[in-house]
């Protein structure tokens, strides 16, 4: 179908400044337009030649005559003339920032992706009201948790002395089977699958977390559900894996801090970042606030109680323990609606009592209705 407008997104993983960014972006335009110029290309045969093309990029282009913006526009005029198109436009980093300045709802919907630099300093740009103050406390909680949740428990792996080893000393990403469908899983189990489905568990979860998982989008994306379950036997590393996943997100939060003094006061941050890089674990693009919930501890704390077993209320109490301010379940609910989360539930197999399991299961069901992304 000829005509219409095509939008092309060009994402630069590591911006390096206007000169290098501009050179990269111009090269991407050249490659893209070569496809449209070729009448035999698969794309041209499939949809025809569009009238207009819009390039959107996070690359920074310099202003002024002879700068990046000017040279890109000159290139676009020549490219569309050669291709027989009518018009072309480019939305670069500064243009996107100006557009977002006037679109509050868009900023909130994609807060985890677009919040620049120091998240604490920029929360007021993205959120409103009490969410800002709650977010400040929860980001500080993420900082403190890097230190408090850094040790691996080895008792289930045959170490009765429970030697204290740090995540950044030994943790690795474990391979998991990731089937695309039930039939593919059955083929794998029977040994008839031709294609391996192994992937790193933590990397898979981070990749899933990099997606927008709002219900309106999930209705159209049945292949990427918002909840995941990791199954493994005792001592196979599920708890360590859960710690590794939330550590990756916590480190991303803290590493966004613009002041070196803020980073320096977080013990173990540099070592943790170096370890995550050494095992090839990607940095989350979507800065979800990570929360790891020990379901066995939750079950012990609420045992025998007929009320006050709400999981979100219990989490609020846990967050408040190491803070001068009290965080309530209502605060967390408001933060849930304003910022993307990653909730990791661990230790369900350690809940032995049937009654306790039922209590935990009901509490998790309520939580699942509130927010993705949840990993069990």
Tab-separated table of C-alpha atoms in Angstrom:
chain	number	residue	atom	x	y	z
A	1	UNK	CA	0.000	0.000	0.000
A	2	UNK	CA	1.698	3.171	-1.193
A	3	UNK	CA	1.395	6.484	0.637
A	4	UNK	CA	1.112	7.324	4.323
A	5	UNK	CA	3.850	8.001	6.840
A	6	UNK	CA	6.450	5.618	8.231
A	7	UNK	CA	7.985	6.167	11.669
A	8	UNK	CA	11.483	4.802	12.280
A	9	UNK	CA	12.960	4.669	15.811
A	10	UNK	CA	16.762	4.688	16.033
A	11	UNK	CA	18.017	3.993	19.541
A	12	UNK	CA	21.632	4.712	20.487
A	13	UNK	CA	22.609	2.443	23.373
A	14	UNK	CA	25.527	4.583	24.593
A	15	UNK	CA	25.435	8.262	23.535
A	16	UNK	CA	28.909	9.831	23.294
A	17	UNK	CA	28.233	13.476	22.448
A	18	UNK	CA	26.945	15.478	19.512
A	19	UNK	CA	29.726	14.736	17.008
A	20	UNK	CA	29.767	10.952	17.380
A	21	UNK	CA	26.002	10.758	17.876
A	22	UNK	CA	25.391	12.730	14.707
A	23	UNK	CA	27.745	10.542	12.679
A	24	UNK	CA	26.025	7.410	13.966
A	25	UNK	CA	22.544	8.765	13.241
A	26	UNK	CA	23.424	9.900	9.699
A	27	UNK	CA	24.780	6.436	8.977
A	28	UNK	CA	21.528	4.896	10.248
A	29	UNK	CA	19.532	7.177	7.953
A	30	UNK	CA	21.692	6.155	4.986
A	31	UNK	CA	21.103	2.453	5.685
A	32	UNK	CA	17.390	2.935	6.218
A	33	UNK	CA	16.825	5.007	3.103
A	34	UNK	CA	18.776	2.530	0.952
A	35	UNK	CA	16.039	-0.007	1.717
A	36	UNK	CA	13.264	2.382	0.693
A	37	UNK	CA	15.071	3.353	-2.492
A	38	UNK	CA	15.295	-0.259	-3.617
A	39	UNK	CA	11.995	-1.253	-5.312
A	40	UNK	CA	12.958	-4.926	-4.945
A	41	UNK	CA	13.463	-4.798	-1.177
A	42	UNK	CA	11.142	-6.932	0.934
A	43	UNK	CA	9.826	-3.850	2.675
A	44	UNK	CA	8.957	-2.033	-0.549
A	45	UNK	CA	7.243	-5.123	-1.930
A	46	UNK	CA	5.272	-5.550	1.296
A	47	UNK	CA	3.973	-2.000	1.897
A	48	UNK	CA	5.088	0.096	-1.052
A	49	UNK	CA	6.744	3.514	-0.872
A	50	UNK	CA	5.486	5.895	1.828
A	51	UNK	CA	4.928	9.593	1.205
A	52	UNK	CA	6.664	10.671	4.399
A	53	UNK	CA	9.170	9.310	6.895
A	54	UNK	CA	9.775	10.387	10.493
A	55	UNK	CA	12.999	9.425	12.266
A	56	UNK	CA	12.925	9.440	16.077
A	57	UNK	CA	16.191	9.061	17.983
A	58	UNK	CA	17.717	9.589	21.408
A	59	UNK	CA	20.920	10.835	19.753
A	60	UNK	CA	21.983	14.386	20.588
A	61	UNK	CA	22.390	16.620	17.532
A	62	UNK	CA	24.158	19.948	17.740
A	63	UNK	CA	22.294	23.196	16.870
A	64	UNK	CA	23.332	26.030	14.559
A	65	UNK	CA	24.439	26.246	10.948
A	66	UNK	CA	26.570	23.275	10.021
A	67	UNK	CA	25.627	21.499	13.264
A	68	UNK	CA	24.096	18.064	13.617
A	69	UNK	CA	20.481	19.162	13.151
A	70	UNK	CA	21.344	21.197	10.071
A	71	UNK	CA	23.395	18.458	8.386
A	72	UNK	CA	20.802	15.776	9.134
A	73	UNK	CA	18.032	17.876	7.575
A	74	UNK	CA	20.198	18.468	4.501
A	75	UNK	CA	20.778	14.728	4.206
A	76	UNK	CA	17.067	13.972	4.614
A	77	UNK	CA	16.095	16.389	1.844
A	78	UNK	CA	18.477	14.652	-0.570
A	79	UNK	CA	17.454	11.158	0.537
A	80	UNK	CA	13.699	11.689	0.050
A	81	UNK	CA	14.327	13.366	-3.300
A	82	UNK	CA	16.318	10.333	-4.480
A	83	UNK	CA	13.681	7.957	-3.125
A	84	UNK	CA	10.692	9.815	-4.567
A	85	UNK	CA	9.129	10.636	-1.199
A	86	UNK	CA	7.355	13.848	-0.274
A	87	UNK	CA	8.611	14.744	3.206
A	88	UNK	CA	10.915	13.776	6.078
A	89	UNK	CA	11.385	14.948	9.638
A	90	UNK	CA	13.628	14.123	12.590
A	91	UNK	CA	12.798	14.138	16.299
A	92	UNK	CA	16.113	14.072	18.166
A	93	UNK	CA	16.891	14.080	21.886
A	94	UNK	CA	16.256	17.796	22.540
A	95	UNK	CA	13.050	17.728	20.482
A	96	UNK	CA	11.757	14.737	22.450
A	97	UNK	CA	12.533	16.500	25.727
A	98	UNK	CA	10.534	19.565	24.640
A	99	UNK	CA	7.602	17.382	23.596
A	100	UNK	CA	7.649	15.526	26.931
A	101	UNK	CA	7.736	18.803	28.866
A	102	UNK	CA	4.190	19.457	27.716
A	103	UNK	CA	2.852	15.910	28.085
A	104	UNK	CA	2.483	15.058	31.779
A	105	UNK	CA	0.527	11.833	31.188
A	106	UNK	CA	3.166	10.490	28.805
A	107	UNK	CA	5.930	11.314	31.292
A	108	UNK	CA	4.137	9.377	34.011
A	109	UNK	CA	3.295	6.396	31.809
A	110	UNK	CA	6.931	5.904	30.816
A	111	UNK	CA	8.623	7.272	33.950
A	112	UNK	CA	10.986	4.322	34.351
A	113	UNK	CA	12.376	4.856	30.864
A	114	UNK	CA	12.666	8.611	30.530
A	115	UNK	CA	13.640	9.900	33.989
A	116	UNK	CA	17.024	11.537	33.384
A	117	UNK	CA	20.123	11.427	35.557
A	118	UNK	CA	19.560	11.561	39.286
A	119	UNK	CA	16.134	9.987	39.837
A	120	UNK	CA	15.698	11.593	43.262
A	121	UNK	CA	16.302	15.054	41.832
A	122	UNK	CA	13.887	14.505	38.943
A	123	UNK	CA	10.949	12.787	40.632
A	124	UNK	CA	9.039	16.066	40.798
A	125	UNK	CA	9.330	16.405	37.030
A	126	UNK	CA	7.606	13.044	36.549
A	127	UNK	CA	5.241	12.530	39.498
A	128	UNK	CA	2.889	14.586	41.600
A	129	UNK	CA	1.799	14.997	45.203
A	130	UNK	CA	2.634	12.418	47.839
A	131	UNK	CA	4.171	10.036	45.271
A	132	UNK	CA	7.270	12.219	45.180
A	133	UNK	CA	7.914	11.947	48.938
A	134	UNK	CA	7.134	8.219	48.966
A	135	UNK	CA	9.416	7.688	45.982
A	136	UNK	CA	12.242	9.465	47.777
A	137	UNK	CA	11.964	7.084	50.736
A	138	UNK	CA	11.726	3.986	48.526
A	139	UNK	CA	14.764	4.896	46.453
A	140	UNK	CA	16.713	5.382	49.674
A	141	UNK	CA	15.407	1.975	50.760
A	142	UNK	CA	16.845	0.514	47.546
A	143	UNK	CA	20.215	2.071	48.394
A	144	UNK	CA	20.223	0.619	51.919
A	145	UNK	CA	19.159	-2.797	50.645
A	146	UNK	CA	22.265	-3.128	48.482
A	147	UNK	CA	24.179	-3.551	51.729
A	148	UNK	CA	21.590	-5.386	53.869
A	149	UNK	CA	20.549	-7.932	51.228
A	150	UNK	CA	23.978	-8.678	49.781
A	151	UNK	CA	24.736	-11.985	51.531
A	152	UNK	CA	23.906	-15.440	50.179
A	153	UNK	CA	22.612	-18.130	52.509
A	154	UNK	CA	24.251	-21.478	51.754
A	155	UNK	CA	22.458	-23.752	54.233
A	156	UNK	CA	20.264	-25.353	51.550
A	157	UNK	CA	23.362	-26.038	49.458
A	158	UNK	CA	24.986	-28.199	52.121
A	159	UNK	CA	26.808	-25.591	54.198
A	160	UNK	CA	25.614	-26.013	57.822
A	161	UNK	CA	27.731	-23.057	58.940
A	162	UNK	CA	25.953	-20.728	56.487
A	163	UNK	CA	29.156	-19.075	55.288
A	164	UNK	CA	28.559	-15.416	54.481
A	165	UNK	CA	29.377	-14.807	50.822
A	166	UNK	CA	28.375	-11.671	48.977
A	167	UNK	CA	26.305	-11.534	45.808
A	168	UNK	CA	29.133	-9.655	44.104
A	169	UNK	CA	31.554	-12.478	44.907
A	170	UNK	CA	29.896	-15.588	43.499
A	171	UNK	CA	26.411	-15.016	42.039
A	172	UNK	CA	25.892	-15.949	38.388
A	173	UNK	CA	22.919	-15.941	36.053
A	174	UNK	CA	21.424	-19.432	35.879
A	175	UNK	CA	20.210	-21.066	32.654
A	176	UNK	CA	16.479	-21.647	32.395
A	177	UNK	CA	14.168	-23.186	29.829
A	178	UNK	CA	12.040	-20.445	28.276
A	179	UNK	CA	9.351	-22.048	26.076
A	180	UNK	CA	7.301	-19.903	23.747
A	181	UNK	CA	4.306	-22.221	24.087
A	182	UNK	CA	3.042	-25.308	25.927
A	183	UNK	CA	3.695	-27.486	22.852
A	184	UNK	CA	7.288	-26.241	22.693
A	185	UNK	CA	7.782	-27.088	26.371
A	186	UNK	CA	6.363	-30.584	25.799
A	187	UNK	CA	8.728	-31.065	22.854
A	188	UNK	CA	11.648	-30.005	25.049
A	189	UNK	CA	10.658	-32.395	27.843
A	190	UNK	CA	10.322	-35.297	25.401
A	191	UNK	CA	13.667	-34.542	23.752
A	192	UNK	CA	12.116	-33.846	20.331
A	193	UNK	CA	12.752	-30.097	20.320
A	194	UNK	CA	15.154	-29.054	17.551
A	195	UNK	CA	15.933	-25.613	18.936
A	196	UNK	CA	17.423	-25.024	22.407
A	197	UNK	CA	15.351	-22.763	24.626
A	198	UNK	CA	17.968	-22.015	27.269
A	199	UNK	CA	18.507	-18.468	28.425
A	200	UNK	CA	19.818	-16.680	31.499
A	201	UNK	CA	17.024	-16.409	34.084
A	202	UNK	CA	17.961	-12.939	35.335
A	203	UNK	CA	18.620	-11.644	31.820
A	204	UNK	CA	15.245	-12.992	30.677
A	205	UNK	CA	13.443	-11.225	33.526
A	206	UNK	CA	15.266	-7.945	32.887
A	207	UNK	CA	14.342	-8.200	29.204
A	208	UNK	CA	10.701	-8.761	30.151
A	209	UNK	CA	10.888	-5.869	32.620
A	210	UNK	CA	12.164	-3.581	29.864
A	211	UNK	CA	8.748	-3.842	28.228
A	212	UNK	CA	5.754	-1.675	29.048
A	213	UNK	CA	3.376	-4.011	30.877
A	214	UNK	CA	0.292	-1.864	31.305
A	215	UNK	CA	-2.983	-3.813	30.970
A	216	UNK	CA	-4.000	-1.872	27.852
A	217	UNK	CA	-0.863	-3.098	26.091
A	218	UNK	CA	-0.876	-6.602	27.538
A	219	UNK	CA	-4.280	-7.235	25.960
A	220	UNK	CA	-2.549	-7.054	22.580
A	221	UNK	CA	0.668	-8.835	23.618
A	222	UNK	CA	-0.306	-12.330	24.731
A	223	UNK	CA	3.253	-13.641	24.314
A	224	UNK	CA	4.681	-11.498	27.137
A	225	UNK	CA	2.559	-11.944	30.298
A	226	UNK	CA	3.360	-9.677	33.248
A	227	UNK	CA	4.062	-12.498	35.704
A	228	UNK	CA	6.730	-15.201	35.580
A	229	UNK	CA	7.352	-18.334	37.654
A	230	UNK	CA	10.814	-19.833	38.117
A	231	UNK	CA	10.752	-23.497	39.142
A	232	UNK	CA	13.729	-25.304	40.689
A	233	UNK	CA	14.576	-27.772	43.410
A	234	UNK	CA	15.930	-26.976	46.890
A	235	UNK	CA	19.468	-25.641	46.840
A	236	UNK	CA	19.472	-24.948	43.098
A	237	UNK	CA	19.887	-21.211	43.558
A	238	UNK	CA	16.391	-19.702	43.373
A	239	UNK	CA	16.914	-17.425	46.382
A	240	UNK	CA	20.361	-16.340	45.196
A	241	UNK	CA	18.879	-15.664	41.766
A	242	UNK	CA	16.130	-13.542	43.311
A	243	UNK	CA	18.784	-11.513	45.142
A	244	UNK	CA	20.793	-11.104	41.937
A	245	UNK	CA	17.769	-9.801	40.029
A	246	UNK	CA	16.791	-7.162	42.580
A	247	UNK	CA	20.460	-6.205	43.019
A	248	UNK	CA	20.679	-5.394	39.307
A	249	UNK	CA	17.679	-3.070	39.600
A	250	UNK	CA	18.844	-1.486	42.848
A	251	UNK	CA	22.270	-0.792	41.394
A	252	UNK	CA	20.687	0.822	38.336
A	253	UNK	CA	18.660	3.110	40.609
A	254	UNK	CA	21.630	4.172	42.695
A	255	UNK	CA	24.041	4.420	39.763
A	256	UNK	CA	21.775	7.072	38.227
A	257	UNK	CA	22.661	9.384	41.082
A	258	UNK	CA	24.525	12.337	39.597
A	259	UNK	CA	26.619	13.205	42.651
A	260	UNK	CA	29.705	11.066	43.202
A	261	UNK	CA	29.351	11.561	46.951
A	262	UNK	CA	25.954	9.846	46.868
A	263	UNK	CA	27.406	6.845	45.038
A	264	UNK	CA	30.484	6.677	47.253
A	265	UNK	CA	28.399	6.406	50.420
A	266	UNK	CA	26.679	3.209	49.208
A	267	UNK	CA	28.991	0.382	50.366
A	268	UNK	CA	29.624	-2.310	47.795
A	269	UNK	CA	28.094	-0.428	44.853
A	270	UNK	CA	31.250	-0.315	42.739
A	271	UNK	CA	32.033	-3.995	43.399
A	272	UNK	CA	28.436	-4.953	42.620
A	273	UNK	CA	28.412	-3.052	39.315
A	274	UNK	CA	31.728	-4.628	38.318
A	275	UNK	CA	30.386	-8.108	39.087
A	276	UNK	CA	27.150	-7.586	37.161
A	277	UNK	CA	29.194	-6.437	34.193
A	278	UNK	CA	31.602	-9.376	34.461
A	279	UNK	CA	28.778	-11.943	34.248
A	280	UNK	CA	27.199	-10.137	31.314
A	281	UNK	CA	23.993	-9.122	33.055
A	282	UNK	CA	22.435	-6.145	31.226
A	283	UNK	CA	21.524	-2.938	33.021
A	284	UNK	CA	17.721	-2.569	33.174
A	285	UNK	CA	16.492	0.074	30.725
A	286	UNK	CA	13.220	0.427	32.603
A	287	UNK	CA	14.138	1.637	36.095
A	288	UNK	CA	11.552	-0.435	37.956
A	289	UNK	CA	11.595	-0.105	41.726
A	290	UNK	CA	12.661	-3.577	42.902
A	291	UNK	CA	11.143	-5.344	45.863
A	292	UNK	CA	12.051	-8.837	47.052
A	293	UNK	CA	9.507	-10.416	49.411
A	294	UNK	CA	10.445	-13.399	51.578
A	295	UNK	CA	7.140	-15.260	51.699
A	296	UNK	CA	8.369	-17.608	54.452
A	297	UNK	CA	9.120	-14.603	56.673
A	298	UNK	CA	5.751	-13.074	55.796
A	299	UNK	CA	4.021	-16.332	56.778
A	300	UNK	CA	5.836	-16.421	60.143
A	301	UNK	CA	5.016	-12.781	60.897
A	302	UNK	CA	1.286	-13.132	60.216
A	303	UNK	CA	0.842	-16.614	61.697
A	304	UNK	CA	-2.226	-16.778	63.947
A	305	UNK	CA	-3.520	-13.378	62.908
A	306	UNK	CA	-7.062	-13.135	61.622
A	307	UNK	CA	-6.520	-9.637	60.297
A	308	UNK	CA	-3.715	-7.391	59.102
A	309	UNK	CA	-2.384	-10.034	56.689
A	310	UNK	CA	-2.373	-7.739	53.686
A	311	UNK	CA	0.926	-8.259	51.867
A	312	UNK	CA	1.242	-4.629	50.800
A	313	UNK	CA	0.733	-3.507	54.419
A	314	UNK	CA	3.417	-5.961	55.558
A	315	UNK	CA	5.820	-4.615	52.925
A	316	UNK	CA	5.143	-1.061	54.128
A	317	UNK	CA	6.107	-2.098	57.665
A	318	UNK	CA	9.312	-3.703	56.400
A	319	UNK	CA	10.256	-0.574	54.450
A	320	UNK	CA	9.601	1.611	57.511
A	321	UNK	CA	11.878	-0.378	59.838
A	322	UNK	CA	15.090	1.303	58.640
A	323	UNK	CA	13.682	4.766	58.066
A	324	UNK	CA	12.812	7.792	60.176
A	325	UNK	CA	9.540	8.077	58.240
A	326	UNK	CA	6.612	5.681	58.272
A	327	UNK	CA	5.492	4.307	54.921
A	328	UNK	CA	1.894	3.076	54.769
A	329	UNK	CA	0.168	0.618	52.449
A	330	UNK	CA	-1.707	3.569	50.961
A	331	UNK	CA	1.640	5.245	50.223
A	332	UNK	CA	2.870	2.130	48.436
A	333	UNK	CA	-0.355	1.844	46.461
A	334	UNK	CA	0.013	5.431	45.273
A	335	UNK	CA	3.656	4.785	44.319
A	336	UNK	CA	2.561	1.627	42.490
A	337	UNK	CA	0.294	3.704	40.297
A	338	UNK	CA	2.969	6.273	39.553
A	339	UNK	CA	6.119	4.242	39.006
A	340	UNK	CA	6.906	0.801	37.480
A	341	UNK	CA	7.760	-1.980	39.917
A	342	UNK	CA	9.492	-5.340	39.950
A	343	UNK	CA	8.205	-7.605	42.714
A	344	UNK	CA	10.106	-10.832	43.391
A	345	UNK	CA	8.377	-13.377	45.631
A	346	UNK	CA	10.719	-15.959	47.139
A	347	UNK	CA	10.454	-18.821	49.615
A	348	UNK	CA	6.940	-20.141	48.992
A	349	UNK	CA	8.267	-23.714	49.113
A	350	UNK	CA	9.489	-23.004	52.653
A	351	UNK	CA	5.949	-22.291	53.891
A	352	UNK	CA	5.128	-25.701	55.391
A	353	UNK	CA	1.765	-25.201	57.094
A	354	UNK	CA	-1.317	-25.734	54.934
A	355	UNK	CA	-3.101	-22.830	56.650
A	356	UNK	CA	-0.087	-20.560	56.197
A	357	UNK	CA	0.169	-21.516	52.522
A	358	UNK	CA	-3.462	-20.607	52.005
A	359	UNK	CA	-2.921	-17.252	53.720
A	360	UNK	CA	0.151	-16.519	51.593
A	361	UNK	CA	-1.588	-17.646	48.397
A	362	UNK	CA	-4.586	-15.387	49.012
A	363	UNK	CA	-2.302	-12.438	49.808
A	364	UNK	CA	-0.313	-12.987	46.603
A	365	UNK	CA	-3.513	-13.215	44.556
A	366	UNK	CA	-4.535	-9.787	45.821
A	367	UNK	CA	-1.094	-8.382	45.026
A	368	UNK	CA	-1.103	-9.819	41.501
A	369	UNK	CA	-4.230	-7.836	40.741
A	370	UNK	CA	-2.412	-4.644	41.669
A	371	UNK	CA	0.804	-4.590	39.688
A	372	UNK	CA	3.190	-6.297	37.220
A	373	UNK	CA	6.025	-7.292	36.892
A	374	UNK	CA	5.952	-10.112	39.460
A	375	UNK	CA	8.425	-12.999	39.528
A	376	UNK	CA	7.841	-15.971	41.848
